[in-house]
Coordinates of N, CA and C and ligand atoms in Angstrom, one line a residue:
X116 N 223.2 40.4 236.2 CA 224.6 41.1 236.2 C 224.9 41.7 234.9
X117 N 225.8 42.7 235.0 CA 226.2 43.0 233.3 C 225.4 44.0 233.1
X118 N 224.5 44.2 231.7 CA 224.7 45.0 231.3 C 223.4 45.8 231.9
X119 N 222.5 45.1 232.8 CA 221.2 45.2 233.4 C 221.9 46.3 234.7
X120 N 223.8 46.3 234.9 CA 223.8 46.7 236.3 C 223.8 48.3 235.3
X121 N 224.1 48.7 234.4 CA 224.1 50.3 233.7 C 222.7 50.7 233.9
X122 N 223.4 52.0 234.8 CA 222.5 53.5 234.6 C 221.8 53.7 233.2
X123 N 223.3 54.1 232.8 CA 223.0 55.1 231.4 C 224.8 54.4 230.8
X124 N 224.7 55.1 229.5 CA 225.7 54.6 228.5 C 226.2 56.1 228.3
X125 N 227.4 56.6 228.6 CA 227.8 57.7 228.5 C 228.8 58.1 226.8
X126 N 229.0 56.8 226.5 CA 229.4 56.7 225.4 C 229.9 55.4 225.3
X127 N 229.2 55.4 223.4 CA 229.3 53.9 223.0 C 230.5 53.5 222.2
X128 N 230.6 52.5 221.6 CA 232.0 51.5 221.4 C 232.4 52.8 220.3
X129 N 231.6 53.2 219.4 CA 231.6 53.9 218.3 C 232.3 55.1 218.2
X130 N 231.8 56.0 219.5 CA 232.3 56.9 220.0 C 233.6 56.8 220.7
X131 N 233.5 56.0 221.5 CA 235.2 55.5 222.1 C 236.4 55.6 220.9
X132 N 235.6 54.6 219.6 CA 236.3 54.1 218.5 C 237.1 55.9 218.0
X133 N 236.1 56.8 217.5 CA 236.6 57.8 217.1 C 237.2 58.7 217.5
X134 N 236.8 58.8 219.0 CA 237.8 59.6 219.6 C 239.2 59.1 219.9
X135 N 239.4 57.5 219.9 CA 240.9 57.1 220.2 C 241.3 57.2 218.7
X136 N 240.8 57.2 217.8 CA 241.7 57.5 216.5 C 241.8 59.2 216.8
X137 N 241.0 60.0 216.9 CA 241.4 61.2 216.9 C 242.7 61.4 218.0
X138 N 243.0 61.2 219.1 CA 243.8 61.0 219.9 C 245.6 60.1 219.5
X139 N 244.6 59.3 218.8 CA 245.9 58.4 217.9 C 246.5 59.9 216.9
X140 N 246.4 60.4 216.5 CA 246.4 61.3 215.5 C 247.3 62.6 215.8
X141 N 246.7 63.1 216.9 CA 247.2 64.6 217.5 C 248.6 63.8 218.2
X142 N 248.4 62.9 218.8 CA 249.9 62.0 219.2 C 251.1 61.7 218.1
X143 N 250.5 61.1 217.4 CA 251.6 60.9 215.8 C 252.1 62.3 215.3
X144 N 251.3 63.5 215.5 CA 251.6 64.4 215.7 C 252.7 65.0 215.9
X145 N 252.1 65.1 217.4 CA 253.5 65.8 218.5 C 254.3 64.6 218.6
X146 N 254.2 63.7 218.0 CA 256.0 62.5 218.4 C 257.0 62.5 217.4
X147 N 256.4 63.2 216.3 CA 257.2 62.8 215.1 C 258.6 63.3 215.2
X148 N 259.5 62.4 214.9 CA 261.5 62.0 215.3 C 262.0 61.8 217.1
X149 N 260.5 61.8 217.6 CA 260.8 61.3 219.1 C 260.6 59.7 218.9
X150 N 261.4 59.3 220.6 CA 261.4 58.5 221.1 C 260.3 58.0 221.5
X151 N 259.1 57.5 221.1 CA 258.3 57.2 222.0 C 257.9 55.9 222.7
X152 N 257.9 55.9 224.2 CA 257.2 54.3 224.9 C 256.1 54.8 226.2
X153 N 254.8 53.9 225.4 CA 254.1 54.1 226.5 C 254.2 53.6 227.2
X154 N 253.6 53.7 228.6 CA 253.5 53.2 229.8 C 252.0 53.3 230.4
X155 N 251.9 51.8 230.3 CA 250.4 51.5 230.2 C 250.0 51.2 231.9
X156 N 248.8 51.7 232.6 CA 248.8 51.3 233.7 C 247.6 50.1 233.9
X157 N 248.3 48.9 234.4 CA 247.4 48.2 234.6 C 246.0 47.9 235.6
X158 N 245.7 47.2 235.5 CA 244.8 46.6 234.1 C 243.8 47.8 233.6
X159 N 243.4 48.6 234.3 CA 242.2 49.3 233.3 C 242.8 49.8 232.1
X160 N 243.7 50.2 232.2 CA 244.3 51.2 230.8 C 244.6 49.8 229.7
X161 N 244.6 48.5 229.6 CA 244.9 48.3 228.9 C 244.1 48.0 227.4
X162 N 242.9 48.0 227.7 CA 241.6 48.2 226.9 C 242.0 49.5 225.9
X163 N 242.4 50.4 226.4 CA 242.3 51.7 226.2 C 243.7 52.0 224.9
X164 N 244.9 51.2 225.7 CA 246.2 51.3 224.9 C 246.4 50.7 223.9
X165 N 245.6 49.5 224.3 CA 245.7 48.2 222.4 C 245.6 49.3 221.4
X166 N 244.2 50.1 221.7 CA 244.0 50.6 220.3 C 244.3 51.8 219.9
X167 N 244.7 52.4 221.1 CA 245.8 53.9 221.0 C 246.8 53.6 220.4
X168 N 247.7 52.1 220.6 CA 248.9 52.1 220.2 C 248.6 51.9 219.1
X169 N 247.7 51.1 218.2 CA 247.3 50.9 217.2 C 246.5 52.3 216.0
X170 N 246.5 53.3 216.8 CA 246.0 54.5 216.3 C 247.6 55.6 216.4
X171 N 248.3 55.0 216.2 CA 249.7 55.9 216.6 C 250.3 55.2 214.9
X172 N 250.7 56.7 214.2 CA 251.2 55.8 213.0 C 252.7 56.4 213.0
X173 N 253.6 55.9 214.2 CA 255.1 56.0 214.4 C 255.2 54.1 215.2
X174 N 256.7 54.5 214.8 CA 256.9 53.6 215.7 C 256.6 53.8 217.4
X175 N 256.3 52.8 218.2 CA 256.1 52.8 219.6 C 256.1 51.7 220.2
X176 N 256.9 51.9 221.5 CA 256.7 50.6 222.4 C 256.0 51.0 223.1
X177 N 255.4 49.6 224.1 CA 254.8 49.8 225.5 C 255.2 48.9 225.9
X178 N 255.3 49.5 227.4 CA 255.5 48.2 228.2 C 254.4 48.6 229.4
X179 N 254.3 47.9 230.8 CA 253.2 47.6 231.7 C 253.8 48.2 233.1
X180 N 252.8 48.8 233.5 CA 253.3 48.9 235.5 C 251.6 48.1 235.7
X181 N 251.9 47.8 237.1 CA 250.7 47.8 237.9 C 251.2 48.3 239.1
X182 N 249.8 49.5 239.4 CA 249.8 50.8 240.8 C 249.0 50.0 241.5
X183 N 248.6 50.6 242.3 CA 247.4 50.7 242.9 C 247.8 51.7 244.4
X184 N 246.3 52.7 244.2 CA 246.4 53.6 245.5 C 245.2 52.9 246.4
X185 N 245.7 53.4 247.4 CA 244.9 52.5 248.6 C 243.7 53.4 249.0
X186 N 242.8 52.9 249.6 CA 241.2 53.5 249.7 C 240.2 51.8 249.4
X187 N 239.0 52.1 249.4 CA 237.9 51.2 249.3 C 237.7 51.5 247.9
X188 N 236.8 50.9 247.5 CA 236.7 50.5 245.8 C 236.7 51.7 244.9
X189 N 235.6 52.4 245.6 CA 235.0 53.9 245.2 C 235.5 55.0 245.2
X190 N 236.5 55.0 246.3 CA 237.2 56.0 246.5 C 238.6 56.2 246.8
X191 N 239.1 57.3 246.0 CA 240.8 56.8 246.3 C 241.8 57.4 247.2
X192 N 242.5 57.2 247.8 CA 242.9 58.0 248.8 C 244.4 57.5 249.0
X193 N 246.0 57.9 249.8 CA 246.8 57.9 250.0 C 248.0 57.4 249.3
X194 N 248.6 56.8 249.9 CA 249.7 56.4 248.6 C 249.7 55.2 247.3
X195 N 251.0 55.2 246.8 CA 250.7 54.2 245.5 C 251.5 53.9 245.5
X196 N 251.4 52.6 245.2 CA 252.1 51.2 245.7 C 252.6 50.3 243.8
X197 N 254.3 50.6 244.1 CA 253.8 49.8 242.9 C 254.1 47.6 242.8
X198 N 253.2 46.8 242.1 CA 253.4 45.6 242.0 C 253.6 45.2 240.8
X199 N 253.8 46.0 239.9 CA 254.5 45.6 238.4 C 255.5 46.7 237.9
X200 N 256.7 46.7 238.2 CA 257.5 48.2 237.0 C 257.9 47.9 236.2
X201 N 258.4 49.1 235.1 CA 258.6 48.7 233.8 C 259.9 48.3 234.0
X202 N 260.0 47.5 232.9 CA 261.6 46.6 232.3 C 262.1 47.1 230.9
X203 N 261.9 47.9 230.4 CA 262.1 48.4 229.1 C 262.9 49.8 230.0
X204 N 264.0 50.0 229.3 CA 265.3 51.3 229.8 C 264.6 52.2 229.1
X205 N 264.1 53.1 230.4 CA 263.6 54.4 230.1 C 264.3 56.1 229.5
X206 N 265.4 55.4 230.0 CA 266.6 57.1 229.6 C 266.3 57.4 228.3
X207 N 266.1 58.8 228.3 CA 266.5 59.5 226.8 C 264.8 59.5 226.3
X208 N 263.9 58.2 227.2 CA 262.7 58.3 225.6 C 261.9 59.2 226.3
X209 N 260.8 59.6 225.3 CA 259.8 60.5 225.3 C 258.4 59.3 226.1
X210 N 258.6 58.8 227.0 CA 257.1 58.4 227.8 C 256.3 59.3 228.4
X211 N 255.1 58.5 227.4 CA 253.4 58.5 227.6 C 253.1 57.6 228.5
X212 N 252.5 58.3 229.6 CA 252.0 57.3 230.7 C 250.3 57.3 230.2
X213 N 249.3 56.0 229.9 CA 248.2 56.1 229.9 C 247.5 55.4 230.8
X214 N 246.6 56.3 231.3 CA 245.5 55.1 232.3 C 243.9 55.1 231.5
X215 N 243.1 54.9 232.1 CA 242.1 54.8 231.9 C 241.2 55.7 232.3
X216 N 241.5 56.2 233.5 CA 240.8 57.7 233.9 C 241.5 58.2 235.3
X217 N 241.2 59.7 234.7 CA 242.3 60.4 236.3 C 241.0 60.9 237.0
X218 N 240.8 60.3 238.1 CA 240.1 61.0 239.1 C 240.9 61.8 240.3
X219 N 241.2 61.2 241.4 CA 241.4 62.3 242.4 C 243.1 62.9 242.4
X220 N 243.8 62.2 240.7 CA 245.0 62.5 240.4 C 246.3 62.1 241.4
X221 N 246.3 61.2 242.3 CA 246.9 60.7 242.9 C 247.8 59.7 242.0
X222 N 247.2 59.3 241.3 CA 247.8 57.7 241.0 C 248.8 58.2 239.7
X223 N 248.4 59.2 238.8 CA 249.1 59.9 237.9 C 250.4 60.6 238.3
X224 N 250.0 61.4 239.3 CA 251.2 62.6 239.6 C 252.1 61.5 240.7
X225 N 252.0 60.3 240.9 CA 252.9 59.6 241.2 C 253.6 59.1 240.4
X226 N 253.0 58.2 239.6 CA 253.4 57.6 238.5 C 254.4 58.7 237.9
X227 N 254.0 59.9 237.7 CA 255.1 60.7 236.6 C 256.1 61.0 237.1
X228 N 256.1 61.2 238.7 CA 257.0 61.2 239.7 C 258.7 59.8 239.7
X229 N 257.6 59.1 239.6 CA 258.4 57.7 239.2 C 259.0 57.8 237.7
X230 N 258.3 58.1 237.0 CA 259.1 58.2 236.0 C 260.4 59.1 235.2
X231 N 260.2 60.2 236.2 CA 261.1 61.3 236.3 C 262.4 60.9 237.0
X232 N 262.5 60.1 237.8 CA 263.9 59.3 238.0 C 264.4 58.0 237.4
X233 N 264.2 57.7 236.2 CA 264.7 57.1 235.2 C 265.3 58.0 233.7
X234 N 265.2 58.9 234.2 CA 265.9 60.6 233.2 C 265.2 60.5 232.1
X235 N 264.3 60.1 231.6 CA 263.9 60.2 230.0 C 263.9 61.8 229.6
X236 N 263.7 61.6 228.2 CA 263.7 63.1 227.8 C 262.3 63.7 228.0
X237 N 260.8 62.9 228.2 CA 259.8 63.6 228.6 C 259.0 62.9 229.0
X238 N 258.3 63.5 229.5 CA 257.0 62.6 230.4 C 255.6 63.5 230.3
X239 N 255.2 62.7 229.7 CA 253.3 63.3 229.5 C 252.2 62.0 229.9
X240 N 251.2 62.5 230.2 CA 250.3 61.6 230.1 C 249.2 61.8 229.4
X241 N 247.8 60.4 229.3 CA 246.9 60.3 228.6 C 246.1 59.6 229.1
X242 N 245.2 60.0 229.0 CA 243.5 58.9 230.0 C 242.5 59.1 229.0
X243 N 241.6 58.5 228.9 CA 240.8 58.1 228.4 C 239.5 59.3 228.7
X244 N 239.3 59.2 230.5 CA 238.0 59.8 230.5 C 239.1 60.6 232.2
X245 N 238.3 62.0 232.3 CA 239.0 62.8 233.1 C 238.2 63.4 233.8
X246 N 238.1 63.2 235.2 CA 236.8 63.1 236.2 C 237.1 64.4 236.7
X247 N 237.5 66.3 236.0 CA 238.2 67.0 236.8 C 237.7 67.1 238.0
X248 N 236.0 67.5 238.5 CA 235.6 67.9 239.5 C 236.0 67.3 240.9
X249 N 236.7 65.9 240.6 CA 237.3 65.1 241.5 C 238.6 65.4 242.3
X250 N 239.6 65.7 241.4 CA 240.9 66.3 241.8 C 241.5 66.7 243.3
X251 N 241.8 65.9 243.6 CA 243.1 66.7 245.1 C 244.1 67.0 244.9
X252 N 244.6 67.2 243.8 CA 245.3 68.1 243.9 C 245.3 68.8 242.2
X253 N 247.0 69.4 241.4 CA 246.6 70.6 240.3 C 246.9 69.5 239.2
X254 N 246.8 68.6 239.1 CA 247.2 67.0 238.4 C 246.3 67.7 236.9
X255 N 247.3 67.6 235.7 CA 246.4 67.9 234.3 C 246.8 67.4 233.5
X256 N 245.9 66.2 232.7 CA 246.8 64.8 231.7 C 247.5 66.1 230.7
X257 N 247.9 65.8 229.7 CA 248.3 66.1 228.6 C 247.4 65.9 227.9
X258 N 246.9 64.7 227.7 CA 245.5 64.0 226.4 C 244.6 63.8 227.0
X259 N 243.5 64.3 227.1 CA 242.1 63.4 227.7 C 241.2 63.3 226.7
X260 N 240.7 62.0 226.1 CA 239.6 61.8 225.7 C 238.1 62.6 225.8
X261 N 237.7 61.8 227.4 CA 236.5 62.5 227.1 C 236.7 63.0 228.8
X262 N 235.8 64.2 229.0 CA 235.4 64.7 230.6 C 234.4 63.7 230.8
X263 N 234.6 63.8 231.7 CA 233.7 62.6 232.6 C 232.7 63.6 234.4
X264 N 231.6 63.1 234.2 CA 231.0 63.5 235.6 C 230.9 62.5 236.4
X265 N 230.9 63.3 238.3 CA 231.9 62.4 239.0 C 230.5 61.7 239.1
X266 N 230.5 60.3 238.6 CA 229.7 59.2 238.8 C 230.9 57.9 238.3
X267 N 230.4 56.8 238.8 CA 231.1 55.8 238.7 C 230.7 55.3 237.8
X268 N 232.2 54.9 236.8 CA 231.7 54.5 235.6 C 232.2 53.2 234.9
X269 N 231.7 52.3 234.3 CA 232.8 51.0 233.9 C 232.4 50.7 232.7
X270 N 233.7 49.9 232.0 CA 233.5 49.4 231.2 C 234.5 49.8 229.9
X271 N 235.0 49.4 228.8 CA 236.2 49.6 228.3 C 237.5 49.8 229.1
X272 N 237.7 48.6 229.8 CA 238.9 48.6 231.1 C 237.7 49.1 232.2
X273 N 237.2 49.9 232.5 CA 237.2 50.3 233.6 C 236.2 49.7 234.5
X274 N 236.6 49.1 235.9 CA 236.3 47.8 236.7 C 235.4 48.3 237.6
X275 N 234.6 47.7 238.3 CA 233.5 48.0 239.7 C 234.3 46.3 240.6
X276 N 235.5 46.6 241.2 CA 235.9 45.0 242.2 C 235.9 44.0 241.2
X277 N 236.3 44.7 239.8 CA 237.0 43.8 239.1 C 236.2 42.9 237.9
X278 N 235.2 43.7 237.9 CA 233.7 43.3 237.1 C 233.7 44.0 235.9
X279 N 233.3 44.2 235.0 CA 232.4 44.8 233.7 C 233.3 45.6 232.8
X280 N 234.5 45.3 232.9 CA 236.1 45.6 232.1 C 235.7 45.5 230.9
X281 N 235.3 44.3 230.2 CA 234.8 43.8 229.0 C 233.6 44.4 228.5
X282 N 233.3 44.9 228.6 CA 231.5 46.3 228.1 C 232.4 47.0 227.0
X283 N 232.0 46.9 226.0 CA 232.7 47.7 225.0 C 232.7 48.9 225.2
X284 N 231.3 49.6 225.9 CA 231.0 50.9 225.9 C 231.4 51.4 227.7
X285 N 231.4 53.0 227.4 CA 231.6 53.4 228.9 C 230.4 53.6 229.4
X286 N 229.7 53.2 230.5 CA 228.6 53.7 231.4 C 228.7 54.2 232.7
X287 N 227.3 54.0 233.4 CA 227.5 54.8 234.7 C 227.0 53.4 235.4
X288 N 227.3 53.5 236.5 CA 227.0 52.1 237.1 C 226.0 52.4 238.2
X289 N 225.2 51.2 238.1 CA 223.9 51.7 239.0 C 224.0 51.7 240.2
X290 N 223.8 52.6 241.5 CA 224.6 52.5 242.6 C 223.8 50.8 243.4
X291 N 223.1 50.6 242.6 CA 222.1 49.6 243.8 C 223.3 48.2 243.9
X292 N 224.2 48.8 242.5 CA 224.8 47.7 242.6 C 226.3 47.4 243.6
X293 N 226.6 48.3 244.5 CA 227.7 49.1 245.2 C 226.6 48.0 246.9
X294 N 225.4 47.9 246.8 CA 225.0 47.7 248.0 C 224.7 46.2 247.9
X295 N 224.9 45.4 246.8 CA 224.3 44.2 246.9 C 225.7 43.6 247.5
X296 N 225.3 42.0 247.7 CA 226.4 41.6 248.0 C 226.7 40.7 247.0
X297 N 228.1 39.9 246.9 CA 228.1 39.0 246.2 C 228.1 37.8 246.0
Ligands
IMP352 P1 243.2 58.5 241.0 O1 244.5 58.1 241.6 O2 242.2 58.8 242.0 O3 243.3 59.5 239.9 O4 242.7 57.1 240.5 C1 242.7 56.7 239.2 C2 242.2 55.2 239.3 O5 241.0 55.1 240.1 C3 241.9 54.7 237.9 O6 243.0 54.1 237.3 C4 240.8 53.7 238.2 O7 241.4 52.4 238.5 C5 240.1 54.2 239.5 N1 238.9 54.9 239.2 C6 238.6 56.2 239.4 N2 237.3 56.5 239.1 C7 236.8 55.3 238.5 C8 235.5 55.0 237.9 O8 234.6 55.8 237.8 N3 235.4 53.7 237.5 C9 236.4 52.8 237.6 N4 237.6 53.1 238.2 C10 237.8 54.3 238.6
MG353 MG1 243.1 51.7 237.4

């Protein structure tokens, strides 16, 4: 199990590391005399947020949702369901929604949906890794890290049924491992 189930390593802790300070950076940026609170989506994004929030040199809160869109593991499909909302009063601030990766943009262009009826003054998003070729619909973060090709990938937050979250690095997961059982 672990690190035997990786393809390939698409990028290492090192790489993750620089590009979330660079991202930390262009953010501190564009927020400066805003209100900012992110909105972290659980659980993959939270890997991702520790050290974004930590690469943001303003003040910032976060607080937590947990979504989830419905489909099988691999693939995502219909609506989004939420089982955590935020508890921090959103009017007036400037929320950053971050996940961990937009693939078929469902789970985003809800989420921002949702957050557009709590009046804040703005709503943008950020992901980590952005799977465009995937897309159903015209869904476009604000921040994306890195492009990603559509292969399944885990690791830095991001889960295969809840597995390999803790991989410092992002990889591609070996499909043999989608067929075993557990
Ligand atoms: P979307 O609604 O299709 O954009 O789904 C985004 C969510 O799907 C992410 O927050 C992930 O939980 C999950 N997801 C999509 N692609 C991957 C992947 O390659 N690895 C792990 N999770 C993924
Ligand atoms: Mg997720």
């Amino acid at each position: 199990m672990h690190k035997d189930d990786i393809k390939q390593i698409l990028f290492t802790e090192e790489q993750i590391k620089k590009r979330v300070m660079e991202m930390g950076a262009e953010i501190t940026k564009d927020y400066q005399g805003k209100n900012l609170i992110i909105i972290s989506l659980l659980k993959g994004a939270a890997w991702f947020t520790t050290d974004l929030s930590r690469a943001i040199d303003l003040p910032v809160r976060v607080d937590f949702m947990v979504v989830s869109s419905y489909g099988n593991e691999t693939v995502t499909s219909g609506a989004v369901k939420v089982h955590l909302d935020v508890r921090d009063d959103l009017r007036g601030k400037d929320i950053l929604v971050v996940d961990d990766i937009l693939d078929s943009g469902i789970t985003l262009n809800a989420v921002v949906k949702m957050m557009q009826m709590h009046s804040p003054a703005s709503v943008k998003t950020c992901v980590l890794c952005d799977k465009e070729e995937r897309r159903l619909n015209d869904f476009k973060a604000d921040y994306v890290g890195f492009k990603v090709p559509d292969e399944f990938l885990v690791g830095f937050g991001l889960d295969y049924a809840g597995d390999y979250r803790n991989l410092p690095f992002i990889g591609v997961l070996n499909s043999s491992v989608y067929a075993r059982t557990k």
